C-alpha positions as MATLAB code, in Angstrom:
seq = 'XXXXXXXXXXXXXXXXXXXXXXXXXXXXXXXXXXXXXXXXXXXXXXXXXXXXXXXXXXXXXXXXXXXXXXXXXXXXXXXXXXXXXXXXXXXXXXXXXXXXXXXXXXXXXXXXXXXXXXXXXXXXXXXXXXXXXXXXXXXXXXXXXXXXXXXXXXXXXXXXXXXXXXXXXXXXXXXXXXXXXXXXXXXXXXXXXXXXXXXXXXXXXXXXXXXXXXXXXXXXXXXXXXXXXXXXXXXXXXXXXXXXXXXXXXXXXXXXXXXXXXXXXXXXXXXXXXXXXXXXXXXXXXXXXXXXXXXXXXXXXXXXXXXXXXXXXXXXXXXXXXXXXXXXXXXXXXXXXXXXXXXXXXXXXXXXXXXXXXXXXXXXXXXXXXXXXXXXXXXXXXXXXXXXXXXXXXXXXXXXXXXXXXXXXXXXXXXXXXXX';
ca = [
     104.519   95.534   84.520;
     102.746   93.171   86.944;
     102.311   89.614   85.219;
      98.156   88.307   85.400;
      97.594   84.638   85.312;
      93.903   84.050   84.637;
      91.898   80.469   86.073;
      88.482   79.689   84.592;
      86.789   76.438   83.535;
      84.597   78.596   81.208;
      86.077   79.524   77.933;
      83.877   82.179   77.476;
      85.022   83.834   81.289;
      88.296   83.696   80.031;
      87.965   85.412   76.891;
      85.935   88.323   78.697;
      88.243   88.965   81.264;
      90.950   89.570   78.781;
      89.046   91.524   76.525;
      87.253   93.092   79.169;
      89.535   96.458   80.140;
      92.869   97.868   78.721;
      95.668   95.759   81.001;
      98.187   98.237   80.332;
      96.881  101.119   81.369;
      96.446   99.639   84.746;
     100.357   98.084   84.403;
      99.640   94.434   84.009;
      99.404   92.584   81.179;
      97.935   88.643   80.971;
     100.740   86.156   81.013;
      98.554   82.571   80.638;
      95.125   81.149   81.201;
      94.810   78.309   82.864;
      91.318   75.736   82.655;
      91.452   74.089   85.840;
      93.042   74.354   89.342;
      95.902   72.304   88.187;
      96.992   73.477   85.297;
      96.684   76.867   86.914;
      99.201   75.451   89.635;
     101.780   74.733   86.989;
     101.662   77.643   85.258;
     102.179   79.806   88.496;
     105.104   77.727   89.059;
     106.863   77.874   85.299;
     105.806   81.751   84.311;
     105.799   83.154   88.108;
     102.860   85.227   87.635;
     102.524   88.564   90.116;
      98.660   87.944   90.588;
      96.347   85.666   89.906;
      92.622   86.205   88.664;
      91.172   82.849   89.747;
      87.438   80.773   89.376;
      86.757   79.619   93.830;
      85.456   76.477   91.590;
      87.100   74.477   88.989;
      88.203   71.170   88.224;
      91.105   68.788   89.495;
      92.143   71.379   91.575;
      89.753   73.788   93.496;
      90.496   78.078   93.309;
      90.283   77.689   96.741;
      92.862   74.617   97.140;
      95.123   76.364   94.516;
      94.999   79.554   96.863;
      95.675   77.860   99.662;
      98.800   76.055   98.363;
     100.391   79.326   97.083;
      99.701   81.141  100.254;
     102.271   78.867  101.407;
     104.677   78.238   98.919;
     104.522   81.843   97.078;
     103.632   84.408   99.943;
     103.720   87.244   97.740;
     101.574   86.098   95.010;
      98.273   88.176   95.269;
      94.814   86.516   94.093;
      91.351   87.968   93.465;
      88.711   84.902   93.487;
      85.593   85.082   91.106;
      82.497   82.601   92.121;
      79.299   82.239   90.691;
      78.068   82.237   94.184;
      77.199   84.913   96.793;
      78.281   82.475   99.206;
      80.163   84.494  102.454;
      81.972   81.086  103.739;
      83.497   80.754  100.378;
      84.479   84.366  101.056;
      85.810   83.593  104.592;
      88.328   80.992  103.499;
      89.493   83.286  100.478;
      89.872   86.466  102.921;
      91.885   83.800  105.577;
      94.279   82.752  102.510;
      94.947   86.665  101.981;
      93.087   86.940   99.075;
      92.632   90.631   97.985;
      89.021   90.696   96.048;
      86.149   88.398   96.026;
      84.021   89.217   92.761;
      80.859   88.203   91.850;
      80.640   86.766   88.593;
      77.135   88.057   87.554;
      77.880   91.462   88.445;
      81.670   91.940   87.003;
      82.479   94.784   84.365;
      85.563   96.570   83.936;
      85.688   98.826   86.313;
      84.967   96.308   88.780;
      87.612   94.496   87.395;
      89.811   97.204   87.351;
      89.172   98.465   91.010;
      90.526   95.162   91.959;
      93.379   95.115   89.947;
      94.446   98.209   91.195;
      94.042   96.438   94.846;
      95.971   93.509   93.918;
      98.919   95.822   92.449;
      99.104   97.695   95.847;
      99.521   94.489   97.436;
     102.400   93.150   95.519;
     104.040   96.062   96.220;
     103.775   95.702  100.346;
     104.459   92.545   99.910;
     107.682   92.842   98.431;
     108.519   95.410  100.803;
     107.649   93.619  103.326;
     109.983   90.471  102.167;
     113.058   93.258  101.728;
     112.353   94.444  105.057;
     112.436   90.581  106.100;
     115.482   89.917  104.166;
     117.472   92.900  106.491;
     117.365   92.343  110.219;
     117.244   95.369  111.548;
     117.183   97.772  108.749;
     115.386  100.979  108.409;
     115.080  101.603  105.172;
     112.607  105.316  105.613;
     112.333  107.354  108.397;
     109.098  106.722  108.954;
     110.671  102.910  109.846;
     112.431  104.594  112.057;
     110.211  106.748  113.844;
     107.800  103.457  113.924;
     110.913  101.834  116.334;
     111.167  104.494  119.043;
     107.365  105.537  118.998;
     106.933  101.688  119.818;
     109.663  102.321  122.289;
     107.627  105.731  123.628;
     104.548  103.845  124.029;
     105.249  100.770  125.890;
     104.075  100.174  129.233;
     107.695  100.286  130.455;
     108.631  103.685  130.292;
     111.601  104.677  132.400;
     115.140  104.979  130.473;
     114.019  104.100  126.685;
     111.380  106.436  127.285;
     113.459  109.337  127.192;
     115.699  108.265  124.958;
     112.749  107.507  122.396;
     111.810  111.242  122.610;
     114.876  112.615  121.544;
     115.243  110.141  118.792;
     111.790  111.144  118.003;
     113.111  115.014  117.950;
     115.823  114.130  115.836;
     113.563  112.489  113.646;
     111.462  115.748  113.604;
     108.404  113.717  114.605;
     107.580  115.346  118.027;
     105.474  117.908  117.380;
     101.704  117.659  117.468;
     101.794  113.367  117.620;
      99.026  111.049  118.484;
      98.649  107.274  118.581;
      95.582  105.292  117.744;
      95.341  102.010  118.521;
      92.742   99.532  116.226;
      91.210   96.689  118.383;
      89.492   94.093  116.115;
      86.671   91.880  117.787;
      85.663   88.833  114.964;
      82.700   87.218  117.326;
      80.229   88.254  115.330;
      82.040   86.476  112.110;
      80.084   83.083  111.150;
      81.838   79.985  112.348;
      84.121   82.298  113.871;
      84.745   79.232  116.402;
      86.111   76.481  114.403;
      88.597   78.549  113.063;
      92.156   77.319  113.796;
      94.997   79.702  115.526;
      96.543   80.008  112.234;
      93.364   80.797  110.135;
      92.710   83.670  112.956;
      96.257   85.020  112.586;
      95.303   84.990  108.614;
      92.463   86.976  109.298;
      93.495   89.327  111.471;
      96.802   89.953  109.342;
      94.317   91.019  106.423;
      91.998   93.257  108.243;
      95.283   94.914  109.469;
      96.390   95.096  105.915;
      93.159   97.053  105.172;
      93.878   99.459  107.919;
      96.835  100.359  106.203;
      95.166  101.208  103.240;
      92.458  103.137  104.450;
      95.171  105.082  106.581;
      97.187  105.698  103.126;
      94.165  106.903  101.771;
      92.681  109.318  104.835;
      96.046  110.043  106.081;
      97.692  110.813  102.389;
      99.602  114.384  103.214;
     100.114  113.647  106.566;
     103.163  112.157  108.732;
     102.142  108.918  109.574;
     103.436  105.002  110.523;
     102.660  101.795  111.786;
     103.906  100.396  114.706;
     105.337   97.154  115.017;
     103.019   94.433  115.579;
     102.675   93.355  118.957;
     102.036   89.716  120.348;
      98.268   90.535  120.204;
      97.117   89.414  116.455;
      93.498   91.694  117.122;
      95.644   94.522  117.737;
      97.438   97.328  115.783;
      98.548  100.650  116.650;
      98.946  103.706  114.348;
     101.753  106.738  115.652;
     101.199  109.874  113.568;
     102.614  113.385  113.962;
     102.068  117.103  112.622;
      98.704  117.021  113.172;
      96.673  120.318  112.860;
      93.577  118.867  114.582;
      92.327  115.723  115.582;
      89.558  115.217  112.322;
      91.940  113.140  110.092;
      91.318  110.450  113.190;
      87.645  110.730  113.206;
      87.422  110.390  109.587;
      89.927  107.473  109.862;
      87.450  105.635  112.126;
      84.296  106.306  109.728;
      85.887  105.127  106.594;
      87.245  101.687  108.680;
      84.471  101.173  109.991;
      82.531  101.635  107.221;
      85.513   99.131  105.128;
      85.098   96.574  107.579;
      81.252   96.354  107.614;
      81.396   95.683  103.625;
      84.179   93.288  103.896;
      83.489   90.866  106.848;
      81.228   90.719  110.096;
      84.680   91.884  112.241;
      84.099   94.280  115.095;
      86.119   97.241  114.750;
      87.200   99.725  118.137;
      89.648  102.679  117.778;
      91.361  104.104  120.933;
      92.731  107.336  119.979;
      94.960  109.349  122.511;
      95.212  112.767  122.699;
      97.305  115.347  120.527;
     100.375  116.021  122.308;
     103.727  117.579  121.898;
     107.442  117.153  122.933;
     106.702  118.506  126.471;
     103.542  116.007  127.052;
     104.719  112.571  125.337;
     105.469  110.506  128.199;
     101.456  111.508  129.136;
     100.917  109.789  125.254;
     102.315  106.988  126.882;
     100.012  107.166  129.997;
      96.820  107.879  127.669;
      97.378  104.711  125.502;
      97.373  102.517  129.354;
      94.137  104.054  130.288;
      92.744  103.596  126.989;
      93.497   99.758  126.955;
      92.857   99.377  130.526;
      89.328  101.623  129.947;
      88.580   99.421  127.307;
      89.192   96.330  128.497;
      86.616   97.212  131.487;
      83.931   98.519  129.171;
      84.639   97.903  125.079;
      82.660   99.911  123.238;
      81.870   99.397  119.247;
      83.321  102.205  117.646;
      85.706  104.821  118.448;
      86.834  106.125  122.175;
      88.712  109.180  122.949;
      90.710  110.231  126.399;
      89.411  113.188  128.144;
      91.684  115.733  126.028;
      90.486  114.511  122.767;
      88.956  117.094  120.071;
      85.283  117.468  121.948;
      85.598  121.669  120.933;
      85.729  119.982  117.310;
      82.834  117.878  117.257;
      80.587  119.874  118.903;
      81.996  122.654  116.846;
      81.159  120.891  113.354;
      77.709  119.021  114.564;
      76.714  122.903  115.021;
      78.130  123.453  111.384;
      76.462  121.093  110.690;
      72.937  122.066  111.827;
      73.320  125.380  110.260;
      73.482  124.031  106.967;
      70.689  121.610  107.436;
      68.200  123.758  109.455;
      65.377  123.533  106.441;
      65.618  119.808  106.857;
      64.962  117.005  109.367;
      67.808  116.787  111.745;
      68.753  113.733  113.589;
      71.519  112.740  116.065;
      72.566  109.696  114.258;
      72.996  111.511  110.854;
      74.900  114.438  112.252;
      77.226  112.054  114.495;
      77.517  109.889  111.050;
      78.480  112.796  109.305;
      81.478  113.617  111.294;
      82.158  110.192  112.369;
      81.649  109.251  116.007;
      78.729  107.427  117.769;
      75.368  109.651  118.511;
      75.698  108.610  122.136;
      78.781  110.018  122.114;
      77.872  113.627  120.155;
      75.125  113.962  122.942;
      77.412  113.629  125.294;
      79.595  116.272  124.559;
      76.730  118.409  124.279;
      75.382  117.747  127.586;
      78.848  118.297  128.945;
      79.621  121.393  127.158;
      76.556  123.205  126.490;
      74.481  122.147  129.137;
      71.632  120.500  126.901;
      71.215  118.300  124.742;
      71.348  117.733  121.133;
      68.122  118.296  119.733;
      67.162  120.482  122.399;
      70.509  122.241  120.243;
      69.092  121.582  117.561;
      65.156  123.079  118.025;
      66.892  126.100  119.676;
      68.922  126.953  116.179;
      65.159  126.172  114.490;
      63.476  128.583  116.684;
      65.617  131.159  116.266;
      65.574  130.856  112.316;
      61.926  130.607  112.228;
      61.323  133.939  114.016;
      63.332  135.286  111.786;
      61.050  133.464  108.652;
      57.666  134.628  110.768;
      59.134  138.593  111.234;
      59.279  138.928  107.695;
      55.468  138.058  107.641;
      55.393  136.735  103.946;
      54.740  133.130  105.389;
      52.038  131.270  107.518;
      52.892  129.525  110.506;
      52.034  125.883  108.913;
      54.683  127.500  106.051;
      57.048  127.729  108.320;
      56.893  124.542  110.449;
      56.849  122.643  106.832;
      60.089  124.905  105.684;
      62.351  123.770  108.828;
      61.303  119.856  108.545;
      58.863  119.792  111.330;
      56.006  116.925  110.842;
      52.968  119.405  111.185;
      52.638  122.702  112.853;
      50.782  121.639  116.225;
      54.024  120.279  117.122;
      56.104  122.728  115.894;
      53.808  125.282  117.922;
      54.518  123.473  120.889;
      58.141  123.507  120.128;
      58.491  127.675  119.833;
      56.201  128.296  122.629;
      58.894  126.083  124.890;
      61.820  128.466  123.943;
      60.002  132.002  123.087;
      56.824  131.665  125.854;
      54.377  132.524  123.332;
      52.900  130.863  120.038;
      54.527  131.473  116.919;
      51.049  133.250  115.605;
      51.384  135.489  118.891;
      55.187  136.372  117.759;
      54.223  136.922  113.976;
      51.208  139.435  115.446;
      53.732  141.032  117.662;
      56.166  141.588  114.939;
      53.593  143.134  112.253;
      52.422  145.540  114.985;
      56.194  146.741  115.682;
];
């Protein structure tokens, strides 16, 4: 049962909170309230709470000064701040002191509530095991630990010696079939202030947006074989070594919900370098593919995800036309289909252009066509029918469309057809 301290100055806050969902069901239960900052900071220290449900502004003792002095004196001790306030710098310094929720006063109900709760629990628990894993230099206490050591090995620029004998721990780990690495490069320039922020407060940062990772990787990558890497001496950076992999569309999905985390969360930038998907035979070339990647980066960053020449493009231009199919009575656009299945739209046209010869919507008018002669053969609908059925904006256009691909006007075609 995870012990809840709550910090209000309003009596009637703290009464709703505690009478505002069932505590046990989510396995907590409310330990003290506390009416200012200070009194909250001596009740954290006499009934060791697990979280704390905390006011950003009280008096004596601010939500924000009382999270900042536990952040260093009780690391694992997880808060969500409430605030009257929609006020993002507020939410800055809470997010820099690790704080796992920021909740809006005005629009809080239990489930709300509860979401975060169920945050803040998931916390304390990597916390803790990141304290035992603290606590015993050197010890692997899962195999996934262990396969985290020599794929760290496997992928440095080094190679030579620990290289091979990464592999074959790898093999013995059974984590060599079917692996792939992606590695997350966070860019916060386009975070407010971003400037005046100390070393420290950056470190802070970037250790919770990696913490996020990890839970949107839990959550996309649930079923699969997956680990973290160590942390490097790069605080932006994290790397992600998974293995078993059918395909590559648990990555691709991994990118769209991240990215789509990090845009609710914070302004930070958010890149994913994903290698290829490689087996026992081709794993030094993992090692290679992550070097380009950075190197390929570093010359030309793009904003969202980048894959090395071997990665998935039958895939994506596989499910775009998937996803055409089942859209073809609607209005179909590059950005929606490339949303969909989670790349960049300059990207999807791309791989069309490369592996079809044309382009996307040129793709995309072809499949319409085609449908629509079959809708016009039929002859139970008009050609302004038609051109409304498959999303077009008026059937002059439309016209102009078919005659490009069938040399002929769709009312020429429908004639034709009749007479056969």
């Amino acid at each position: 049962m995870y012990r809840v301290l709550l910090a209000d100055d309003e009596p009637i806050i703290l009464s709703g909170l505690q009478s505002m969902l069932d505590w046990e069901l989510l396995d907590c239960t409310v330990c003290g309230t506390a009416r200012d900052g200070r009194q909250a900071l001596e009740l954290v220290e006499a009934l060791h709470p697990d979280i704390v449900v905390c006011d950003i502004k009280m008096p004596r003792f601010t939500g924000l000064e009382l999270l900042e002095a536990c952040a260093r004196r009780y690391p694992e001790l997880v808060f969500i701040m409430l605030t009257n306030h929609q006020d993002f710098h507020m939410a800055q310094q809470s997010l820099r002191n690790r704080a796992v929720d920021y909740l809006l006063k005005i629009d809080l109900d239990g489930e709300k509530l509860a979401r975060s709760l169920r945050l803040a629990t998931d916390e304390c628990r990597k916390r803790r095991r990141l304290r035992e894993g603290a606590a015993l230099p050197g010890h692997e206490s899962t195999p996934a630990e262990a396969v985290a050591r020599h794929a760290a090995t496997l992928l440095s620029p080094e190679g030579g010696y620990g290289t091979e004998r990464a592999i074959a721990a790898l093999e013995g780990l059974g984590a060599c079939s079917r692996c792939a690495a992606a590695l997350l490069v966070m860019n916060p320039s386009a975070i407010p202030d971003i400037g005046s922020f100390a070393q420290e407060d950056l470190r802070r940062l970037f250790g919770f947006h990696r913490t996020l990772a990890l839970d949107v990787a839990q959550k996309v990558f649930q079923g699969l074989n997956f680990t973290p890497l160590p942390p490097g001496p790069a605080d932006d950076t994290t790397m992600f070594f998974l293995w078993g992999l059918e395909d590559t569309t648990p990555l691709a999905q991994f990118q769209a919900r991240l990215a789509t985390a990090f845009r609710d969360i914070s302004q930070m930038g958010l890149s994913i370098l994903a290698t290829g998907v490689l087996s026992k035979q081709g794993l030094v070339e993992l090692r290679l593919q992550v070097e380009i990647l950075r190197r390929e980066f570093a010359l030309s960053p793009q904003p969202f995800l980048n894959w090395s020449q071997s990665m998935g493009r039958g895939d994506y231009v596989a499910a775009a036309k998937r996803y055409v199919d089942s859209h073809i009575l609607e209005r179909v656009l590059v950005q929606d289909v490339a949303a969909a299945i989670g790349i960049t739209p300059n990207y999807l046209s791309s791989l069309f252009k490369r592996q079809l010869g044309q382009n996307f919507m040129d793709y995309v008018n072809a499949t319409k066509v085609k449908y629509a002669c079959t809708l016009l053969r039929d002859g139970k609908h008009m050609v302004y029918e038609v051109s409304h059925m498959l999303g077009y904006d008026n059937a002059y256009y439309f016209t102009k469309v078919f005659k490009r691909y069938m040399n002929m006007t769709p009312t020429e075609y429908q004639a034709g057809s009749v007479r056969r």
